[in-house]
Short mmCIF file of C-alpha atoms in Angstrom, two decimals:
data_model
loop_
_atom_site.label_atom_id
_atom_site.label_comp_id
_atom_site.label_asym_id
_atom_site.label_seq_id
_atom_site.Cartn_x
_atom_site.Cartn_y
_atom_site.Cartn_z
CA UNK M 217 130.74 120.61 111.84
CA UNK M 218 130.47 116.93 111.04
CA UNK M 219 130.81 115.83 107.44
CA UNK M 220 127.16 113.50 106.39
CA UNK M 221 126.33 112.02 103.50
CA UNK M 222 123.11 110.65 102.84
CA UNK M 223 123.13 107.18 100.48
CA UNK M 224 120.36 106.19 99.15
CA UNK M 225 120.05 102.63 97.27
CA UNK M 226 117.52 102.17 94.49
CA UNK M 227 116.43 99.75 92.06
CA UNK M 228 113.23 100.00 89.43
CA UNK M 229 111.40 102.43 91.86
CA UNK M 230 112.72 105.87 89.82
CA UNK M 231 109.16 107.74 91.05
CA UNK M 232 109.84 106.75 94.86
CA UNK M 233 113.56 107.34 94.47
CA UNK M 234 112.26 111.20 93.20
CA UNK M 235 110.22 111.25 96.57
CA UNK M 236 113.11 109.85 98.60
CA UNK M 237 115.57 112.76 97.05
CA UNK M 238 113.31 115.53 97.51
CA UNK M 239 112.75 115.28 100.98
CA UNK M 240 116.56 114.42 101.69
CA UNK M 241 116.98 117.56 99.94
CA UNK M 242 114.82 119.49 102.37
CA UNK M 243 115.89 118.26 105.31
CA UNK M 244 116.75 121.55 108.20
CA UNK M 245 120.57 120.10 108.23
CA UNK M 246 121.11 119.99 105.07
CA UNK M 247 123.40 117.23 104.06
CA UNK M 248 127.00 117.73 102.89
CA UNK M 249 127.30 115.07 99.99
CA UNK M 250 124.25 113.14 98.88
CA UNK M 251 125.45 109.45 97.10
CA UNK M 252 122.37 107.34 94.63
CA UNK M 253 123.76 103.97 94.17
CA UNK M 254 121.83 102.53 91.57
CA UNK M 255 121.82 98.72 91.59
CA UNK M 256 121.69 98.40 87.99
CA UNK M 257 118.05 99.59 87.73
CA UNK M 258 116.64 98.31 83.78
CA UNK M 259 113.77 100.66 83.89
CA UNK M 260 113.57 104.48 83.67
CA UNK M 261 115.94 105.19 86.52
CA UNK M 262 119.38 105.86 84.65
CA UNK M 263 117.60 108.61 82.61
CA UNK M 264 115.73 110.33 85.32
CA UNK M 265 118.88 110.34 87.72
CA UNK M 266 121.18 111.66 84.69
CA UNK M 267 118.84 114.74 84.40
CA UNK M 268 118.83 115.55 88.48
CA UNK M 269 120.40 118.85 88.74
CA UNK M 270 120.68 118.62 92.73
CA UNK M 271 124.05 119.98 94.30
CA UNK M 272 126.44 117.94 95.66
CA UNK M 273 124.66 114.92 94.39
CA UNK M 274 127.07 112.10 93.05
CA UNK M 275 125.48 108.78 91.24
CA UNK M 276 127.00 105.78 90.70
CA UNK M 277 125.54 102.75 88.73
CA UNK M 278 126.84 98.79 89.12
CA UNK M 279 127.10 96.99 86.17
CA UNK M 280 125.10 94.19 87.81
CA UNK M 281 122.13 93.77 90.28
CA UNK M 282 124.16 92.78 93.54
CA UNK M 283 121.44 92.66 95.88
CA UNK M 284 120.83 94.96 98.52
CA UNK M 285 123.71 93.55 100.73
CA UNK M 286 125.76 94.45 97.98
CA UNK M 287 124.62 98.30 97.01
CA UNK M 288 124.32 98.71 100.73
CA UNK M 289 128.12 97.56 101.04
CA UNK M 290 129.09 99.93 97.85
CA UNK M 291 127.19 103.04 99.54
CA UNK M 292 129.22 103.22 103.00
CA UNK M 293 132.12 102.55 100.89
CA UNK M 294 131.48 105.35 98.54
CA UNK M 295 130.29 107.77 101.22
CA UNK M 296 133.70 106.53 103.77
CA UNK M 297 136.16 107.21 100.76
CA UNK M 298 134.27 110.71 100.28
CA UNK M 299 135.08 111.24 103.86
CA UNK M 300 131.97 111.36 105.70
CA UNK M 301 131.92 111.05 109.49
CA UNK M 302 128.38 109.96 109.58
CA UNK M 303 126.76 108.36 106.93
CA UNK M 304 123.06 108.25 106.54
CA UNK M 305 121.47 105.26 104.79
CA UNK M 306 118.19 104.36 103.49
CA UNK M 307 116.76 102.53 100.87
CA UNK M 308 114.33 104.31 98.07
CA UNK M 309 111.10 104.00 99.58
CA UNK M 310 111.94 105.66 103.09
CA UNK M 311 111.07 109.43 102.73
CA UNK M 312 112.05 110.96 106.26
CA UNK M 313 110.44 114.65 107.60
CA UNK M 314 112.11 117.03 107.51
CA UNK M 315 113.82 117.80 110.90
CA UNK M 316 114.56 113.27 110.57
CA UNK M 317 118.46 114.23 110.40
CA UNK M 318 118.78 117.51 112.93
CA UNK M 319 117.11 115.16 115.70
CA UNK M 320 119.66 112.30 114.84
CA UNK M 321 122.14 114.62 115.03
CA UNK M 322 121.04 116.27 117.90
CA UNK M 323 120.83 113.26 119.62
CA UNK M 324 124.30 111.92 118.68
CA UNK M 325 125.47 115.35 119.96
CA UNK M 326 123.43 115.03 123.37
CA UNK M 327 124.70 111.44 123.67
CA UNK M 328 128.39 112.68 123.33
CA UNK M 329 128.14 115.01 125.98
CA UNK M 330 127.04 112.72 128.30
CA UNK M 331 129.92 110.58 127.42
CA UNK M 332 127.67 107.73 126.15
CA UNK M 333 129.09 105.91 122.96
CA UNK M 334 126.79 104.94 120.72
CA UNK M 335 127.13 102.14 117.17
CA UNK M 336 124.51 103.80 115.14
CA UNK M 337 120.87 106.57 115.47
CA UNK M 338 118.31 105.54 113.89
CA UNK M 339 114.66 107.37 112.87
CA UNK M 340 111.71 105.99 114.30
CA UNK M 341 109.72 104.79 110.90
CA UNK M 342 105.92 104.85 110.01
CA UNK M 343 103.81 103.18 107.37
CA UNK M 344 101.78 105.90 105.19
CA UNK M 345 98.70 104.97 107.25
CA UNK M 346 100.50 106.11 110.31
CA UNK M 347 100.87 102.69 111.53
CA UNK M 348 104.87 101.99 113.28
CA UNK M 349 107.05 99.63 111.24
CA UNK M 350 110.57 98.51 111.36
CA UNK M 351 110.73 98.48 114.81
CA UNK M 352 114.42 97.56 116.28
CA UNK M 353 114.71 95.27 119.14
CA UNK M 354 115.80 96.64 122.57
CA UNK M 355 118.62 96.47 124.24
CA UNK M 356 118.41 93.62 127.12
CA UNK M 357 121.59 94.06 128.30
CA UNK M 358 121.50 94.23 131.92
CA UNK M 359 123.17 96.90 134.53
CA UNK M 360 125.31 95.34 137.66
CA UNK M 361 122.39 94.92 139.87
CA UNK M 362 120.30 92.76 137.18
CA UNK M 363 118.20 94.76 135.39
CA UNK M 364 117.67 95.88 132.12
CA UNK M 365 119.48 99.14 131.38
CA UNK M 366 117.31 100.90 128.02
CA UNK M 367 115.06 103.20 130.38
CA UNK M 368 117.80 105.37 131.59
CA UNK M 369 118.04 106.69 128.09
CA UNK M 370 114.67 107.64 127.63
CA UNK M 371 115.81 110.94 129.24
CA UNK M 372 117.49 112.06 126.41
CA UNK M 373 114.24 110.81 123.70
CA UNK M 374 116.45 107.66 123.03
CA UNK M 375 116.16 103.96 123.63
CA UNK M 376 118.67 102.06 123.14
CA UNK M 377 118.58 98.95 120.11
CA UNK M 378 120.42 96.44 118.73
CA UNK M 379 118.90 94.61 115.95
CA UNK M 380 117.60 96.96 113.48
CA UNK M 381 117.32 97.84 109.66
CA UNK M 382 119.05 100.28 107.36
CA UNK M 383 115.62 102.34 107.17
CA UNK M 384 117.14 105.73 108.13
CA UNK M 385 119.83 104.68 110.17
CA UNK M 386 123.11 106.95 110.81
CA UNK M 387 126.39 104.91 111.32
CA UNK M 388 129.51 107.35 112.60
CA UNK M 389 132.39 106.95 110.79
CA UNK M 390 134.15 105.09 113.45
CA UNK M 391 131.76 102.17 113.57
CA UNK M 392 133.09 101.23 109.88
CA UNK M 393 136.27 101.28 111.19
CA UNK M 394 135.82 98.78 114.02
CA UNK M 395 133.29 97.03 112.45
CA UNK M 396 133.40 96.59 108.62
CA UNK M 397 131.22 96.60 106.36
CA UNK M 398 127.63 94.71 105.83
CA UNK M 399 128.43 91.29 104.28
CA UNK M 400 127.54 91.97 100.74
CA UNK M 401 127.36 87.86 100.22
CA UNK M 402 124.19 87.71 101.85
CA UNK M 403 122.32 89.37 98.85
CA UNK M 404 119.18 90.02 100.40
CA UNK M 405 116.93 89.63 103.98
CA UNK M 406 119.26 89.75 106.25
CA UNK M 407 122.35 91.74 105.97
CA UNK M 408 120.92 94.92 107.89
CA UNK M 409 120.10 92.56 111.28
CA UNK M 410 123.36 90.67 110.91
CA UNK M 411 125.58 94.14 110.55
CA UNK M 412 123.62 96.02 113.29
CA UNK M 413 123.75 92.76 115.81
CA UNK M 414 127.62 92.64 114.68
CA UNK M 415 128.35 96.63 115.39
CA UNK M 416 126.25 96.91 118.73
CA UNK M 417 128.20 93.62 120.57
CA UNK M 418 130.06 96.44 122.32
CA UNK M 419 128.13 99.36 122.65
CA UNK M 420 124.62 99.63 121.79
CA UNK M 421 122.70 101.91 119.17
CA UNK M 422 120.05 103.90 119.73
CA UNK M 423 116.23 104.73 118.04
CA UNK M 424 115.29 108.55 118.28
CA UNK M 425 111.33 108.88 119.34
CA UNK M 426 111.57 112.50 117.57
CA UNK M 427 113.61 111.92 113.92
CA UNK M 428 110.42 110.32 111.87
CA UNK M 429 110.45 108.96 108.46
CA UNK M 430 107.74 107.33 106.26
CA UNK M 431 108.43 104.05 104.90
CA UNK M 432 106.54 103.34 101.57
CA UNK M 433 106.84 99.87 101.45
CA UNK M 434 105.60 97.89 98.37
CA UNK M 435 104.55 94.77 100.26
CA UNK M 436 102.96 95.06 103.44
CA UNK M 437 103.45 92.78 106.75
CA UNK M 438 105.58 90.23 107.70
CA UNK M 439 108.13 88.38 104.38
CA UNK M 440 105.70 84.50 104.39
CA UNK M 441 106.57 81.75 101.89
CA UNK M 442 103.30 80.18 102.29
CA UNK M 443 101.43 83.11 100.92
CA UNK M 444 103.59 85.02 98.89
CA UNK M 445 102.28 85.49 95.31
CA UNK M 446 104.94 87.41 93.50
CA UNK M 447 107.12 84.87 91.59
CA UNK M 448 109.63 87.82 91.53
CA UNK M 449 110.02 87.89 95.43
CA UNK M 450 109.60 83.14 95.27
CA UNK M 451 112.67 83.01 94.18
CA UNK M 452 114.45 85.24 97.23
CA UNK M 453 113.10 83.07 99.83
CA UNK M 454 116.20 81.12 99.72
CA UNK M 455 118.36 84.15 100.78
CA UNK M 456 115.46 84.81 103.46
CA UNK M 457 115.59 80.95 105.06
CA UNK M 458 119.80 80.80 104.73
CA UNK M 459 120.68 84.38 106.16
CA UNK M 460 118.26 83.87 108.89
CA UNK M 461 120.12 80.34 109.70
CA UNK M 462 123.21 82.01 109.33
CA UNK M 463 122.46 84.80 111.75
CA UNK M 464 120.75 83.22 114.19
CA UNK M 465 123.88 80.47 114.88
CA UNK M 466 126.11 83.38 114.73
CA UNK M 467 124.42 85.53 117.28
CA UNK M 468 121.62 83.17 119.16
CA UNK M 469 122.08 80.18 121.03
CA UNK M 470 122.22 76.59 119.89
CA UNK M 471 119.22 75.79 121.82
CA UNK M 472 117.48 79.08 119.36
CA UNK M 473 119.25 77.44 115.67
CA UNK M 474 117.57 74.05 116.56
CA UNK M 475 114.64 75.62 117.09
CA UNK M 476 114.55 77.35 113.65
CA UNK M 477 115.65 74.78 111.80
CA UNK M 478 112.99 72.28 113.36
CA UNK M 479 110.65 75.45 111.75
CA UNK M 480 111.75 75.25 108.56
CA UNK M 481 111.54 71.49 108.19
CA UNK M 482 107.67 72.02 109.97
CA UNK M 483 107.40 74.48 106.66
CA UNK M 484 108.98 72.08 104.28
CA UNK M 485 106.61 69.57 105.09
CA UNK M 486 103.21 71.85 105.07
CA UNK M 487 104.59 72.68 101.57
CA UNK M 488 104.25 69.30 100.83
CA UNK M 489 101.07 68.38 101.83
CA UNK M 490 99.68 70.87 100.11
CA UNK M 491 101.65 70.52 96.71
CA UNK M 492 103.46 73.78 96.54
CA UNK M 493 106.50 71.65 95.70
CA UNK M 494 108.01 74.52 94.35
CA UNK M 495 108.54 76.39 97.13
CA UNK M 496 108.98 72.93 99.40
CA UNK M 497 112.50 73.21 96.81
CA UNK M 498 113.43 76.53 98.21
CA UNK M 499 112.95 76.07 101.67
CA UNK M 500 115.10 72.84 101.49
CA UNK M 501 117.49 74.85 99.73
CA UNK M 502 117.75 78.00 101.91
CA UNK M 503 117.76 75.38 104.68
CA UNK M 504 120.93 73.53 103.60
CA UNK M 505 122.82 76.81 102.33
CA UNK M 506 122.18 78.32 105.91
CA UNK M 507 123.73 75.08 107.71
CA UNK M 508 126.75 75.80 105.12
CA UNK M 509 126.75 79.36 104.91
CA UNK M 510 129.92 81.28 106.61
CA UNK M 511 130.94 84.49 104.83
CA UNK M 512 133.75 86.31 105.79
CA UNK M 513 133.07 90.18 106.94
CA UNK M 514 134.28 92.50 104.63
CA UNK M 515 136.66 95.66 105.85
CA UNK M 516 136.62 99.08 105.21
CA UNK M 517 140.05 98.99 103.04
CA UNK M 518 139.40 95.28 102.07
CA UNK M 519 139.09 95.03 97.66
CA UNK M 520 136.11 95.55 96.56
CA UNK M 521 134.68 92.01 95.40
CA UNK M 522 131.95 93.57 93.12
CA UNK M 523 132.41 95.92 90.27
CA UNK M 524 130.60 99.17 90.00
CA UNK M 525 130.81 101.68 86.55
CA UNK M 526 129.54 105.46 87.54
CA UNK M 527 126.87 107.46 85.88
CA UNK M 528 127.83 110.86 86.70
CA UNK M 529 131.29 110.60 88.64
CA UNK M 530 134.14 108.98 87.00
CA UNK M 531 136.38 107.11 89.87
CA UNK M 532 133.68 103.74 90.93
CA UNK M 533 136.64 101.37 90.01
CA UNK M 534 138.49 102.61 93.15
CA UNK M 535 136.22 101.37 95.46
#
């Protein structure tokens, strides 16, 4: 039987994080290894996580917030050194049903016989209110007599994806390997549609209708400068406006980059006009970052660039 471990990234949510945990730990394939990387949470978490007393449940705490790039980077490292050949990855907030991993697995198993290779499964995700959310984007790669391929897969309750998030999403072992690791650089917005565009150049991944999770997000809808209230969140825009310039001349056309950029300078100047110089500055800046922007991908047995120190097992500085 295949080895998976479940990672699950927090920060400052410990009572969704207790949520999260529970239902990992009653999924119907129960998971070999479960992995909490917590990204240097300064609330409650540390002391609720060192009084868990689930099996095979290892924490690890970085010294320093790295951004979700970077504690999703540190988890398939952790869970790849602990030899998993799938690893299963979510952030705090996603709490799946639970049959979510049997029907990934399943379908990774159904796939295989039918000798289609696959980059990644990934749950089908819900708001609380029912509502779908985190949709991936379909495949439009086309078959040899010009059409788009995705429906033949629906026979086996899959479509196949390539852009898509790290809500729920099960990476085999062997796409680390080929692929690397997400670039932990980015920080934040970004790095899950830049590492699943990167991993499904080849061979595409796949949603599965019947794996279900809920996704308890704290803010609802699309991320919007213009109306975003939280100075917490103000301040990340940059990241949001630089990875998606990044990406985008990475994996789109020119034609598509000049068309984003033209976007963001629309956005700069509505900022303007209506005084919100403030975030005017971090448009500008995310704008001339993402011209600039080039990170290198990082690689399974590459050194770790960011430093972790464990809460309850004792070897982080190996990563």
């Amino acid at each position: 039987m295949s080895k998976v471990i479940a990672v699950i990234l927090t920060y400052n949510r410990q009572d969704l994080l207790q949520l999260c945990l529970a239902s990992i730990y009653s999924q119907t394939r129960i998971c070999d290894q479960v992995i909490v990387v917590d990204n240097a949470s300064n609330d409650n978490t540390q002391k609720i996580l060192s009084e868990l007393d689930y099996p095979n449940l290892k924490i690890y705490l970085l010294s320093q917030n790295i951004g979700a790039a970077g504690g999703f980077n540190a988890g398939f490292r952790l869970a790849y050194q602990e030899g998993a050949d799938f690893i299963w990855m979510m952030d705090d907030d996603v709490i799946p049903e639970p049959s979510a991993l049997q029907c990934l697995i399943e379908a990774d198993n159904t796939l295989d016989k039918n000798g289609i290779d696959r980059a990644y499964l990934i749950s089908t995700a819900f708001t609380e209110n029912g509502y779908v959310t985190n949709s991936p984007s379909i495949n439009k790669k086309m078959n040899h007599i010009g059409y788009k391929d995705w429906p033949k897969f629906a026979q086996y309750g899959v479509v196949s994806v390539d852009r898509a998030t790290f809500v729920s999403i099960l990476v085999p072992r062997s796409t680390l390997e080929r692929y690397g690791l997400p670039i932990s650089s980015m920080f934040i917005w970004g790095e899950d549609t830049e590492y699943t565009l990167r991993i499904t150049k080849d061979i595409p991944g796949f949603v599965v209708g019947a794996s279900k999770v809920m996704h308890l997000r704290q803010e609802k809808g699309v991320l919007n400068i213009i109306s975003e209230n939280s100075e917490v969140r103000l301040k990340y825009y940059k990241y949001l406006i630089r990875n998606r310039i990044f990406v985008t001349k990475k994996y789109r056309s020119i034609r598509v980059v000049v068309k984003i950029m033209c976007l963001d300078f629309y956005m700069i100047l509505k900022l303007l006009r209506r005084w919100q110089l403030k975030k005017a500055k971090i448009v500008t800046i995310g704008l001339v970052e993402g011209f600039l922007f080039s990170p290198e991908i990082e690689y399974i047995d590459s050194p770790v660039k960011s430093q972790c120190l464990p809460l309850r097992v004792h070897r982080c500085q190996n990563l």
